[in-house]
Coordinates of C-alpha atoms in Angstrom, one line a residue:
Chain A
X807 CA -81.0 -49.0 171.0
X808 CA -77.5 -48.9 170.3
X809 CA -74.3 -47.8 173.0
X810 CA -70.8 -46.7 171.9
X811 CA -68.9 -49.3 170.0
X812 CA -66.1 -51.0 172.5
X813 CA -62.5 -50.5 170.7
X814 CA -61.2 -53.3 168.3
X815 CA -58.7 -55.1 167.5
X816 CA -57.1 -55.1 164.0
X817 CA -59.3 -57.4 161.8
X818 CA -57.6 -61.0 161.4
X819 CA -58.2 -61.0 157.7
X820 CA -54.9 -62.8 156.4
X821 CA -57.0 -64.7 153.6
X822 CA -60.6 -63.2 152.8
X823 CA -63.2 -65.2 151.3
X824 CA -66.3 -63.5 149.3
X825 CA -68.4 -65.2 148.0
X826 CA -71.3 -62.3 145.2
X827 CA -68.1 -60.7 144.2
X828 CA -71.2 -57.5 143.2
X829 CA -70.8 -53.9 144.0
X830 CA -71.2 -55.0 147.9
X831 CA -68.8 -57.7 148.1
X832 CA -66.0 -56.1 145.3
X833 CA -66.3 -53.0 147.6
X834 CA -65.8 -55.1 150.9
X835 CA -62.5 -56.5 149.0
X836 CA -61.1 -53.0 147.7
X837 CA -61.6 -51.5 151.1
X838 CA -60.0 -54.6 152.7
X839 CA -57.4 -54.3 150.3
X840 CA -56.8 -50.4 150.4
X841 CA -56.8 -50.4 154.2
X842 CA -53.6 -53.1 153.9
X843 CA -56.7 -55.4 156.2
X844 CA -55.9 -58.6 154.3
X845 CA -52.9 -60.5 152.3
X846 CA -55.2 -62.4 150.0
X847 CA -58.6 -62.5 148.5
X848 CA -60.7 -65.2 147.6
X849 CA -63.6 -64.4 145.1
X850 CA -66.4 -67.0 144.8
X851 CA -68.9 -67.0 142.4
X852 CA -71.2 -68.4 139.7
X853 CA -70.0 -67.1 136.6
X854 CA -66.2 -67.4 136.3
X855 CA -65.8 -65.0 133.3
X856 CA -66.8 -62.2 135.5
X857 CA -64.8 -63.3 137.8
X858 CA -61.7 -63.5 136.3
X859 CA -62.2 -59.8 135.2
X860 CA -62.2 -58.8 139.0
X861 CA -59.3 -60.5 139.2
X862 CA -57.4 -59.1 136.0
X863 CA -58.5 -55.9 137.9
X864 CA -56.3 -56.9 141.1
X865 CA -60.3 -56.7 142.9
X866 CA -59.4 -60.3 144.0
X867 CA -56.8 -62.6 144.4
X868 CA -58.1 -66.3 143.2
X869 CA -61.2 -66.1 141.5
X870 CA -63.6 -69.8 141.4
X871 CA -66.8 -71.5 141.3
X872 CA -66.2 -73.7 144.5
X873 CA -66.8 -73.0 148.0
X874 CA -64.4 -75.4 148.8
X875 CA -61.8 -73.0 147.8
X876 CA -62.5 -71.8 150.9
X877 CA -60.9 -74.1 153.3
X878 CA -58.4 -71.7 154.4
X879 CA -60.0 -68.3 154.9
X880 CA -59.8 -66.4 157.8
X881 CA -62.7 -64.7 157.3
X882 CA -65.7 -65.4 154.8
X883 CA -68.1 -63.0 153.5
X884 CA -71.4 -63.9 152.3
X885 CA -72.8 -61.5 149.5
X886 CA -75.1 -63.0 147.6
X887 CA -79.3 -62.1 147.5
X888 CA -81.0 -62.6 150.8
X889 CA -82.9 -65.7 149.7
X890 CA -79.5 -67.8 148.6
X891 CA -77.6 -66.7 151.8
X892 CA -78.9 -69.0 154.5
X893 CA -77.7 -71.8 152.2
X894 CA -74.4 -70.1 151.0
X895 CA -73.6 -69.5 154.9
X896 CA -74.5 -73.3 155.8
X897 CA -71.9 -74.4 152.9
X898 CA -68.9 -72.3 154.2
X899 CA -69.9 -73.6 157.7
X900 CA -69.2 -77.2 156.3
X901 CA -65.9 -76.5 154.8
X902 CA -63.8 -73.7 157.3
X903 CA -62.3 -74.1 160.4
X904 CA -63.9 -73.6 163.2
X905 CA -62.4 -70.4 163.8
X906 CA -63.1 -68.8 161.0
X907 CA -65.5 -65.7 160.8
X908 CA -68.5 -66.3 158.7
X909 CA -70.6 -62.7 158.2
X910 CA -72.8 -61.9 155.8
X911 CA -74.3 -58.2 153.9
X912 CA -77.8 -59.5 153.9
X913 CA -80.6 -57.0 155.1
X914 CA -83.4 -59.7 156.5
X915 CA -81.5 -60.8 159.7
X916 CA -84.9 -63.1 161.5
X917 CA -85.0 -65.6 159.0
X918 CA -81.5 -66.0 158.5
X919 CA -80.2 -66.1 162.2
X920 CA -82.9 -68.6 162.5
X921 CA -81.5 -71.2 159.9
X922 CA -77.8 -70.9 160.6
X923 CA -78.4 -69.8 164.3
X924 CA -74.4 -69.9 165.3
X925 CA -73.2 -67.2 162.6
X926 CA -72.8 -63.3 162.9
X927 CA -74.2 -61.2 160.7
X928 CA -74.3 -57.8 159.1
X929 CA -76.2 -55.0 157.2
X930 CA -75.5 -52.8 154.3
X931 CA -77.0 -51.3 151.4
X932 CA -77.3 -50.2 148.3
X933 CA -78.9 -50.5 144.5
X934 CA -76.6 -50.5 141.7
X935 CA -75.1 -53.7 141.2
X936 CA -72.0 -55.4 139.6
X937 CA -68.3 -55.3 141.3
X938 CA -67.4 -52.6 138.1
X939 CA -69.0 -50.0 140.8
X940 CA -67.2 -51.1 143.7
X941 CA -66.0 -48.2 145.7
X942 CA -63.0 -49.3 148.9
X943 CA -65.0 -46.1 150.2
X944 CA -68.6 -47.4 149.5
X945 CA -68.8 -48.2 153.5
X946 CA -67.4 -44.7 154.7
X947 CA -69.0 -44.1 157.8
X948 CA -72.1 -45.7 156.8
X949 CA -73.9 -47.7 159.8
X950 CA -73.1 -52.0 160.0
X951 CA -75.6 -53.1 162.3
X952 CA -74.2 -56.6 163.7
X953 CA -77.2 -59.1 165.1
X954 CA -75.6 -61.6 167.1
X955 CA -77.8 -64.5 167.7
X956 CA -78.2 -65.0 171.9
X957 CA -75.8 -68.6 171.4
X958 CA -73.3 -66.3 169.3
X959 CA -69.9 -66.6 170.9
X960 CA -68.5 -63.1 171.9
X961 CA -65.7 -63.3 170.3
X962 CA -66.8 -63.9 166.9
X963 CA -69.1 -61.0 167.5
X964 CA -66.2 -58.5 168.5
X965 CA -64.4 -59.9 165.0
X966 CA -67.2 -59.2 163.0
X967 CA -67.3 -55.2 164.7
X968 CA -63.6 -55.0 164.1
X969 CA -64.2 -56.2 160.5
X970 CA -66.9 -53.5 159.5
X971 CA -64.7 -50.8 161.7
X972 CA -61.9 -52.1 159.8
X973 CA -63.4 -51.1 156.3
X974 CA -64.8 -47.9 157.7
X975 CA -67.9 -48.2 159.0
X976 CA -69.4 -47.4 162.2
X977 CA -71.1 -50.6 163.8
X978 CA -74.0 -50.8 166.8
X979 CA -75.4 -54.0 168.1
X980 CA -79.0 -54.9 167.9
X981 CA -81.1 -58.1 168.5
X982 CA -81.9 -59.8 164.6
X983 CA -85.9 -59.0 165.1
X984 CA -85.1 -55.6 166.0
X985 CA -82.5 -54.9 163.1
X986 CA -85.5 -56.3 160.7
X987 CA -88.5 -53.8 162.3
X988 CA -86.0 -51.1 161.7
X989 CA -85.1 -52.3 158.1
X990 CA -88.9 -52.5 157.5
X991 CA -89.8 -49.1 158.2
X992 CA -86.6 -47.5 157.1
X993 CA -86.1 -49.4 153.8
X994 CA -88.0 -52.3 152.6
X995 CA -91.9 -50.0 153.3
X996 CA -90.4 -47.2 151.3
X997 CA -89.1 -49.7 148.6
X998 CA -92.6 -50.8 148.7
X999 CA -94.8 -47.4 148.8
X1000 CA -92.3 -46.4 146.0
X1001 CA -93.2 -49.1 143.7
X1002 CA -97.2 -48.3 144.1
X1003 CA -97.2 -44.9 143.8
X1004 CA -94.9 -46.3 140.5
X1005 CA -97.6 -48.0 139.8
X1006 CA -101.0 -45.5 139.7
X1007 CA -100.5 -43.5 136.8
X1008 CA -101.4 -45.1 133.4
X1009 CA -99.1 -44.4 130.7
X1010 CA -100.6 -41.4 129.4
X1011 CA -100.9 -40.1 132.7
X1012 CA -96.8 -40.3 133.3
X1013 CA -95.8 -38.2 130.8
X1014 CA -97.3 -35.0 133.4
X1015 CA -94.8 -36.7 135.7
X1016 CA -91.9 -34.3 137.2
X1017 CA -89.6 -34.3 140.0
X1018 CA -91.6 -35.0 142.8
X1019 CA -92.7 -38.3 141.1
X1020 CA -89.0 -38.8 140.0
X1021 CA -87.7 -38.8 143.2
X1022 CA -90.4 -40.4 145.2
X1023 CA -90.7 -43.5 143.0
X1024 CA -86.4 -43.8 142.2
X1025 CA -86.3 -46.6 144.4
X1026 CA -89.3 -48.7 142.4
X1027 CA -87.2 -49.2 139.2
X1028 CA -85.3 -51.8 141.4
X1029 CA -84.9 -55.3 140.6
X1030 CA -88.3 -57.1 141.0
X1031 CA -87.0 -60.5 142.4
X1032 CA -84.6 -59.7 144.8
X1033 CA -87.2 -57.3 146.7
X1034 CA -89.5 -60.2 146.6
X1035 CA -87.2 -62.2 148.2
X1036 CA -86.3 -59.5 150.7
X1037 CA -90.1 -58.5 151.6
X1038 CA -91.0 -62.4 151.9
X1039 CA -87.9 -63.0 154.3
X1040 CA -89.3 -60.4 156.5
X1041 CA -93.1 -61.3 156.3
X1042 CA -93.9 -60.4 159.7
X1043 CA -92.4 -56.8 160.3
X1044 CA -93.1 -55.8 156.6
X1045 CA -97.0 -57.0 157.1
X1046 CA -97.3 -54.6 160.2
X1047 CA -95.3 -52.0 159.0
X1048 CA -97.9 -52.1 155.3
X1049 CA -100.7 -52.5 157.9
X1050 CA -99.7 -49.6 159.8
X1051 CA -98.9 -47.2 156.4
X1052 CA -102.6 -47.6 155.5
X1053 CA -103.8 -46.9 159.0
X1054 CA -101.8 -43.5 158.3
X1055 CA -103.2 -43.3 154.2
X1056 CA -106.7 -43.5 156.1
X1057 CA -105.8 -40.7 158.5
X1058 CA -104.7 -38.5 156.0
X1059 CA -107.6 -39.6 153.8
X1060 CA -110.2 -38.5 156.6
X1061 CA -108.9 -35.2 157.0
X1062 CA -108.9 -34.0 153.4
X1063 CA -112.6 -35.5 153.3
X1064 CA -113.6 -33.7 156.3
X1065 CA -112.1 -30.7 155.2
X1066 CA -110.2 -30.3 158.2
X1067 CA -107.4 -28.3 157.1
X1068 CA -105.5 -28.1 161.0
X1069 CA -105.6 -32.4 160.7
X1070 CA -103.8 -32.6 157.6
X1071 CA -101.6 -29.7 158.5
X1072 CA -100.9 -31.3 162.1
X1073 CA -100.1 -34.6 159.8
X1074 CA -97.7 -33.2 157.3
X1075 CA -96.0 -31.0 160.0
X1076 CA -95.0 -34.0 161.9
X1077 CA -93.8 -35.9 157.9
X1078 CA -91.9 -32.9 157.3
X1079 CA -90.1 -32.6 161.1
X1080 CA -89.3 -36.5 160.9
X1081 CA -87.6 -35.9 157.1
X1082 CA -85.7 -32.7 158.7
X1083 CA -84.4 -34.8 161.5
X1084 CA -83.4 -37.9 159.0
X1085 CA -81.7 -35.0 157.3
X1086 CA -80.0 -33.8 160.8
X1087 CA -78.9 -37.1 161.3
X1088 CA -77.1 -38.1 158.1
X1089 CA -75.0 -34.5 158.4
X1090 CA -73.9 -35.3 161.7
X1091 CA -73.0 -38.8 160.3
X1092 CA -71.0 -37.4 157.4
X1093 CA -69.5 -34.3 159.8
X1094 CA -68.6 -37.4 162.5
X1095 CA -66.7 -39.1 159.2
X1096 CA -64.8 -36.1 158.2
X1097 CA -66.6 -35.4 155.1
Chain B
X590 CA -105.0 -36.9 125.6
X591 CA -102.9 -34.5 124.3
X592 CA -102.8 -33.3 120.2
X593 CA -99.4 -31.6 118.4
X594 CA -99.9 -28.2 119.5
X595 CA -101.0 -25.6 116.8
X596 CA -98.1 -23.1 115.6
X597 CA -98.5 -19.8 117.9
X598 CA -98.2 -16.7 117.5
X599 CA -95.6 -14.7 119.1
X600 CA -97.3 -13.6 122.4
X601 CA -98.2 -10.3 123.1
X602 CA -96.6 -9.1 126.2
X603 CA -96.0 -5.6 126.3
X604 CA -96.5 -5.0 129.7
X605 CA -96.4 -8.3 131.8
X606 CA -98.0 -8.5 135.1
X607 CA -96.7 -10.8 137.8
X608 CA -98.7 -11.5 140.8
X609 CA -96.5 -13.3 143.4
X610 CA -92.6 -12.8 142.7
X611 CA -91.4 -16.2 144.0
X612 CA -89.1 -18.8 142.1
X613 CA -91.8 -19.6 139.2
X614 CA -93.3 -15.8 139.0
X615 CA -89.5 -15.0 139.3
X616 CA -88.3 -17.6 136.5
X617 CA -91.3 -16.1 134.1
X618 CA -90.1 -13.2 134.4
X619 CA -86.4 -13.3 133.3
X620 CA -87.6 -16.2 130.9
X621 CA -90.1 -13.7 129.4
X622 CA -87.2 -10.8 129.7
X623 CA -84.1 -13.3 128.3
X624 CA -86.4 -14.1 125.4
X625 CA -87.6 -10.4 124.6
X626 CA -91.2 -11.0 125.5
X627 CA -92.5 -7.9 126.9
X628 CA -91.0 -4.3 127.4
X629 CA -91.9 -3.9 131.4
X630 CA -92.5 -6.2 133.9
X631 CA -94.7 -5.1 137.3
X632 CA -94.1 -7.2 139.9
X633 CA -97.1 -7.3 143.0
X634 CA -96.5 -8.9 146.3
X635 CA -97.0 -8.3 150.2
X636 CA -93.7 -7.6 151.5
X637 CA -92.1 -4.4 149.3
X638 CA -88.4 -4.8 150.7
X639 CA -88.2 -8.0 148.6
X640 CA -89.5 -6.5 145.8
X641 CA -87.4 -4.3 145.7
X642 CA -84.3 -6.4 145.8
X643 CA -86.2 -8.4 142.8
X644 CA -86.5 -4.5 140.8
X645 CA -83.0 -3.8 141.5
X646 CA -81.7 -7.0 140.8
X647 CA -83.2 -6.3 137.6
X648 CA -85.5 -9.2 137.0
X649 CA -89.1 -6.7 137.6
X650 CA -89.5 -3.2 136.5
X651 CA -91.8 -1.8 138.8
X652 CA -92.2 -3.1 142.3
X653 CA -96.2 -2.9 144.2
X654 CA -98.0 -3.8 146.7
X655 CA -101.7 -2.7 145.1
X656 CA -103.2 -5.1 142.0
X657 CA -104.5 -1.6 141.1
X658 CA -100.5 -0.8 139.3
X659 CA -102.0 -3.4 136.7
X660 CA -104.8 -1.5 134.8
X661 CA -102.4 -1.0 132.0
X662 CA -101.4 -4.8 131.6
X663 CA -101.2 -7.0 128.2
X664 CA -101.1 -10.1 130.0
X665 CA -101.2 -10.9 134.1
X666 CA -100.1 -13.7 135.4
X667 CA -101.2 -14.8 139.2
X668 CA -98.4 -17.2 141.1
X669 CA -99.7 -17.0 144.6
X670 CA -100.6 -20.0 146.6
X671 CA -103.4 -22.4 145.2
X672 CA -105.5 -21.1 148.2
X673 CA -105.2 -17.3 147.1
X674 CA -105.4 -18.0 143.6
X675 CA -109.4 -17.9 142.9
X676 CA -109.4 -14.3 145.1
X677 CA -106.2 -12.8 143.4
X678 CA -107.7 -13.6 140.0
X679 CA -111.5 -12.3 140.5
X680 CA -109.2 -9.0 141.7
X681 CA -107.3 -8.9 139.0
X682 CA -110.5 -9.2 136.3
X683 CA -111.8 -6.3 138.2
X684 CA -109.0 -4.2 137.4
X685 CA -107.6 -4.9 133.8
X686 CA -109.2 -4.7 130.3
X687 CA -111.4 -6.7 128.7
X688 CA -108.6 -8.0 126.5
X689 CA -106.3 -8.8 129.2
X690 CA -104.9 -12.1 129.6
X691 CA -105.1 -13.5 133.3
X692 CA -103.2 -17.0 133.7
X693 CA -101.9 -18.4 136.3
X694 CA -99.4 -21.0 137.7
X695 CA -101.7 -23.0 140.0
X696 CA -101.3 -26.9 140.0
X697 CA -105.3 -26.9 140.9
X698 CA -107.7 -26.2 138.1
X699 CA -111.3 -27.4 138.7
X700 CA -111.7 -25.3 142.1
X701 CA -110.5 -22.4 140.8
X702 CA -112.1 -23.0 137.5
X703 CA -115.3 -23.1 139.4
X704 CA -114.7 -19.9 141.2
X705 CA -113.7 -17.3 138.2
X706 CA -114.8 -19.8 135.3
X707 CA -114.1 -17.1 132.7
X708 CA -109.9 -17.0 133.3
X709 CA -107.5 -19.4 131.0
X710 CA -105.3 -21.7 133.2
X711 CA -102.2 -23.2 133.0
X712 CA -99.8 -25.2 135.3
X713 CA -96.2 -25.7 136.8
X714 CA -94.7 -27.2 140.0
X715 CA -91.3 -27.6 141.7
X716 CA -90.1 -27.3 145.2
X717 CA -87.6 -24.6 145.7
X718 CA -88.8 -20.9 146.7
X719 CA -88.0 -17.3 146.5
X720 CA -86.8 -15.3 143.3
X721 CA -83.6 -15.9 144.4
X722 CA -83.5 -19.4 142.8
X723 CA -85.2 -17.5 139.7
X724 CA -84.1 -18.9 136.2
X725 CA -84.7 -17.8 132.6
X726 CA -84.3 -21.9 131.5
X727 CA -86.6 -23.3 134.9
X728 CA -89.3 -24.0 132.2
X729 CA -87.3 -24.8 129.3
X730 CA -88.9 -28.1 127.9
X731 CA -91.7 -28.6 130.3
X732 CA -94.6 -29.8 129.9
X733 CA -97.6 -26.9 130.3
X734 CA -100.8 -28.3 130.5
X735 CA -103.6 -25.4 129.3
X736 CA -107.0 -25.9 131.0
X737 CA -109.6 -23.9 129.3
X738 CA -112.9 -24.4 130.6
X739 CA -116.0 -25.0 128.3
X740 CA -116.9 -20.8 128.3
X741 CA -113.3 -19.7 127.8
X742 CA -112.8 -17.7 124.5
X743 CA -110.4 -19.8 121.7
X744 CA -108.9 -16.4 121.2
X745 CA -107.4 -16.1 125.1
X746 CA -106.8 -20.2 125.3
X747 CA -104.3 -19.3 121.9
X748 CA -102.7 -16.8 123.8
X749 CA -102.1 -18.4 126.8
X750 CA -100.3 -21.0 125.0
X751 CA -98.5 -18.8 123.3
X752 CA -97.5 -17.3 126.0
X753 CA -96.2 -20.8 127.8
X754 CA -94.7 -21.7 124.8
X755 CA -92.8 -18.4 124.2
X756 CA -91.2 -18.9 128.0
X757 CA -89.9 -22.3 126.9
X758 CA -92.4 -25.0 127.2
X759 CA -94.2 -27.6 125.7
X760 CA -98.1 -26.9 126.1
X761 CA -100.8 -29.3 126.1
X762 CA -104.7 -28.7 126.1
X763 CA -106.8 -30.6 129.1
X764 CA -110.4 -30.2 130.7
X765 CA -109.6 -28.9 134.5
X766 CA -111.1 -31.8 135.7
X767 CA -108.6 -34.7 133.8
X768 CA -106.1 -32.3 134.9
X769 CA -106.8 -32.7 138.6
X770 CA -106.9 -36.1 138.0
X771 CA -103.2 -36.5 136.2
X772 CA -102.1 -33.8 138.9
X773 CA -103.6 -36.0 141.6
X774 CA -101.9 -39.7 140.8
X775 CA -98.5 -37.6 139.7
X776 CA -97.6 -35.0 142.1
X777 CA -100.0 -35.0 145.0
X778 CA -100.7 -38.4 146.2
X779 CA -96.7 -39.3 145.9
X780 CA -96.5 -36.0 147.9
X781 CA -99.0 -37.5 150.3
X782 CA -97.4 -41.3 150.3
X783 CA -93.6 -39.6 150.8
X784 CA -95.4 -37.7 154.0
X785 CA -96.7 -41.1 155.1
X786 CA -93.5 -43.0 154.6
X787 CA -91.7 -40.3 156.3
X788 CA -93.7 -40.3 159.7
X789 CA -93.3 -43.8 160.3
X790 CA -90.2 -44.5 161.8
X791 CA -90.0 -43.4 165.3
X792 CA -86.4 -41.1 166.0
X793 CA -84.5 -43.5 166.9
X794 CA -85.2 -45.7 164.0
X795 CA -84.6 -42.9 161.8
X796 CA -80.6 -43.3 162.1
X797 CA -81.1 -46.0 160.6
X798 CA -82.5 -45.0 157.4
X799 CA -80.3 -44.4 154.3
X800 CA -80.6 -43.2 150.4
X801 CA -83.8 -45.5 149.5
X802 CA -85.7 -43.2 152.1
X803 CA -84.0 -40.0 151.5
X804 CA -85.0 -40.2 148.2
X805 CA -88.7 -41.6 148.7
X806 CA -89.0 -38.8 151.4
X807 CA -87.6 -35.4 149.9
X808 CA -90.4 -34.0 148.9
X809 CA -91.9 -34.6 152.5
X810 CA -89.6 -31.7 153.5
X811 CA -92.1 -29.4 151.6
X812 CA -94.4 -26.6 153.2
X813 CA -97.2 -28.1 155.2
X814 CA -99.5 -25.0 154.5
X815 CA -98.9 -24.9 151.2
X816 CA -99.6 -29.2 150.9
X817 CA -102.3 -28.8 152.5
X818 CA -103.9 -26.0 150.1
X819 CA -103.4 -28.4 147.3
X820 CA -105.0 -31.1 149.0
X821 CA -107.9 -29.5 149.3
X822 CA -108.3 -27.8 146.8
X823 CA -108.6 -30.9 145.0
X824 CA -110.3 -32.7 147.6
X825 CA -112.3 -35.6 145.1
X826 CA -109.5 -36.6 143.0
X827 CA -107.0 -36.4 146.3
X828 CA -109.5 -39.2 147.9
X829 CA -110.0 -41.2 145.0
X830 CA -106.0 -41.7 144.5
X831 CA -105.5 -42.7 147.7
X832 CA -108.2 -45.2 148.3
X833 CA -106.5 -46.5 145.1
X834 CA -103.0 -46.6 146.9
X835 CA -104.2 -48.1 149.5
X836 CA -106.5 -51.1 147.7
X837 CA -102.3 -51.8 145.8
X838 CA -100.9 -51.7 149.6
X839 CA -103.6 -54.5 150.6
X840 CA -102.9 -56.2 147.2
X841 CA -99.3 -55.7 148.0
X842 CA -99.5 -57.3 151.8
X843 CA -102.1 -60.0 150.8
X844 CA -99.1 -61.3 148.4
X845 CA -96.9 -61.1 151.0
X846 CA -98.8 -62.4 154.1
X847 CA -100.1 -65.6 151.3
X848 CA -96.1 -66.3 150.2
X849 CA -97.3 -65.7 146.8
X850 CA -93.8 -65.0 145.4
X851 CA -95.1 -65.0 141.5
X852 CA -98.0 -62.0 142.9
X853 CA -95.5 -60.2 144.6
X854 CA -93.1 -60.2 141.4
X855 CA -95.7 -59.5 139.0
X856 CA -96.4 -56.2 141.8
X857 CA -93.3 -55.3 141.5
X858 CA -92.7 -55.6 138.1
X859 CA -95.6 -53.3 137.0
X860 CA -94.0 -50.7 139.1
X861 CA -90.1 -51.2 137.8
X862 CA -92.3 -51.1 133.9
X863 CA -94.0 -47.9 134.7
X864 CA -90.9 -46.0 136.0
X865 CA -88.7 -47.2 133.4
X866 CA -91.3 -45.6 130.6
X867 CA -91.2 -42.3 133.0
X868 CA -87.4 -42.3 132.4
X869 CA -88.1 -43.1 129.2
X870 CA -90.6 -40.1 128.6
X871 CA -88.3 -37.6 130.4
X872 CA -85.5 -38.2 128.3
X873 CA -87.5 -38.3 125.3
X874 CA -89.0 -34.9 126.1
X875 CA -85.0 -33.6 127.0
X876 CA -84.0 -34.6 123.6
X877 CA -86.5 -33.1 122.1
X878 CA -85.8 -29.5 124.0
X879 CA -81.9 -30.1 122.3
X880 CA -80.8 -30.6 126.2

């Protein structure tokens, strides 16, 4: 599934485009910026007020409304929600130079890769939103899974690795279809068992709520149309993954209702050794990143 | 659902039993010793040694292995497993006077209800274990929901929430049965959805996985055994709440596999609603306890 990542070259980043200067793309440009990755930052986006605050904030260097702007980047990075970004990409394509790395932070890769075909791509994550939480450490050893399409030159591929190294992360290849089954079963099915089990209790019932419930359902209090927009652009792998939750509801189901107690036990032993290896797995991530 | 509770009398603790010294027999204890509740405290459990270290730590008075030690009790309350509960009880009625109190901490009431129908219930939950993680303030604030059933006396239903109320928390007065029910859709079936989440990625996919899942999944970490007590023991309810998970999964993937954006939103929306009043509740019910 994924091999060691081959060494890079320094990031050519001498002028940055972003274009959703949020909390993913303001992080991408204090990270660029702290790590000395870049001489100058352009910040696209739809509401220039905002904007210029970045800006006043030394986040970026030139903040605008127009793509254009973007004639001269080295490097442009696509930030904005997953259902605006096949269009966004297709607009930098028609203004930059052909060499000039187009990448984007979306977490559907399929449909995408599909519509723009020739671009590189990249994953990350996370849920609060607006540049004023932008971290240049956000990224820290955090995984940037890069889905080359099979017409993707190799070079831009190896750019768009030495980018995400660049800012700290560690990166592993994987095809776009696979990258999206993964993403389905490790974050858009949670996102979406969260916001039913959110959704049982009536009113009265919640206030009983405690911890368990807190926790369980944290994710659910997201914003409503950008996981629309994220579940519909991966229709396929998030219909099989939903299909193949129930199929384990029903197993679960038919053990209490059968009273078999060695079942439900054999069931929640095997939940409870897959969350103590997740938990295995992000120590040795954080031990590997010198945390 | 629930009514202002009526003003209590102090409760009468003089010597307190405690049947199972974990975290929450543990907690009542030094909240019940912090708050000048009793005068002793005997402490019964299987394996003496820790006991022991719970007596000289100072948080028990006397340590035992025999339910016999508690002839001379005011007030007993039984924290074993929800599996051991019903038995511990019946062996503690056989033992104490007439005027005894016997609660427990048992986040099952119909079964057990069923099984001694004479005892005064009363509920907590969390996830840590062992005295060691003991504290005075664990209840501080919480919500204690009283279950009396139909034949319990007034007279021992007072005291009970007298006593819960003199550790700390807020009661509230429900039939076991609703109980079960709020238990079910608020603690157990998001215990049982966080299980299902969890086993779903395969290993490898599992690198993948990042906060969204870690939270969704903590509680998945929990004792097997213990889960699958409570899922029994409230087998009906347990059943009910997850044929209704599983009808707003289909909803869910029927929204999804039709493109019906405005369905999927309106999903989604109901969930972000309801978890936004549970934050809402919580940190009404914090303000209220002066936190």
């Amino acid at each position: 599934m994924s091999s060691p990542p081959p060494h890079h070259e320094p990031a050519r980043l001498d002028v940055l485009g972003i274009v959703g200067v949020g909390l993913i793309g303001g992080s991408i440009a204090a990270a660029a910026r702290q790590r000395g990755l870049t001489q100058r930052i352009i910040g696209v986006g739809r509401t220039l007020s905002r904007l210029e605050t970045a800006r006043s904030q030394g986040l970026i260097d030139h903040a605008t409304n127009s793509i254009r702007d973007l004639a001269d980047a080295t490097c442009v990075i696509v930030c904005t929600p997953v259902d605006r970004l096949a269009d966004d990409i297709r607009e930098v394509a028609c203004i930059v130079g052909a060499d000039t790395l187009i990448t984007d932070v979306g977490s559907v890769k399929s449909s995408i890769v599909r519509t723009v075909m020739a671009d590189t791509e990249a994953a990350s994550r996370s849920e609060k939103s607006g540049f004023e939480h932008a971290s240049p450490t956000l990224f820290d050893g955090r995984v940037c899974v890069v889905t080359p399409a099979e017409t993707t030159p190799p070079e831009l591929v190896e750019r768009a690795e030495a980018l995400w190294s660049g800012i700290g992360m560690t990166t592993r290849r994987m095809s776009p279809d696979r990258h999206d089954r993964v993403l389905a079963v490790t974050s858009h099915l949670p996102h979406l068992a969260a916001a039913a089990v959110a959704s049982l209790p009536t009113d009265e019932e919640l206030e009983f709520a405690a911890s368990g419930f807190r926790d369980t359902t944290r994710i659910a209090a997201g914003d409503a149309r950008l996981w629309q927009a994220i579940f519909s652009s991966n229709r396929e792998h998030m219909l099989a993954a939903t299909d193949e939750l129930i199929d384990l509801l029903q197993r679960f189901s038919a053990a209490i209702r059968n009273d078999n107690a060695d079942a439900l036990i054999d069931l929640l032993d095997r939940a409870r050794q897959h969350r103590e290896l997740f938990s295995r797995l992000r120590q040795a991530g954080r031990e590997n990143d010198g945390e």
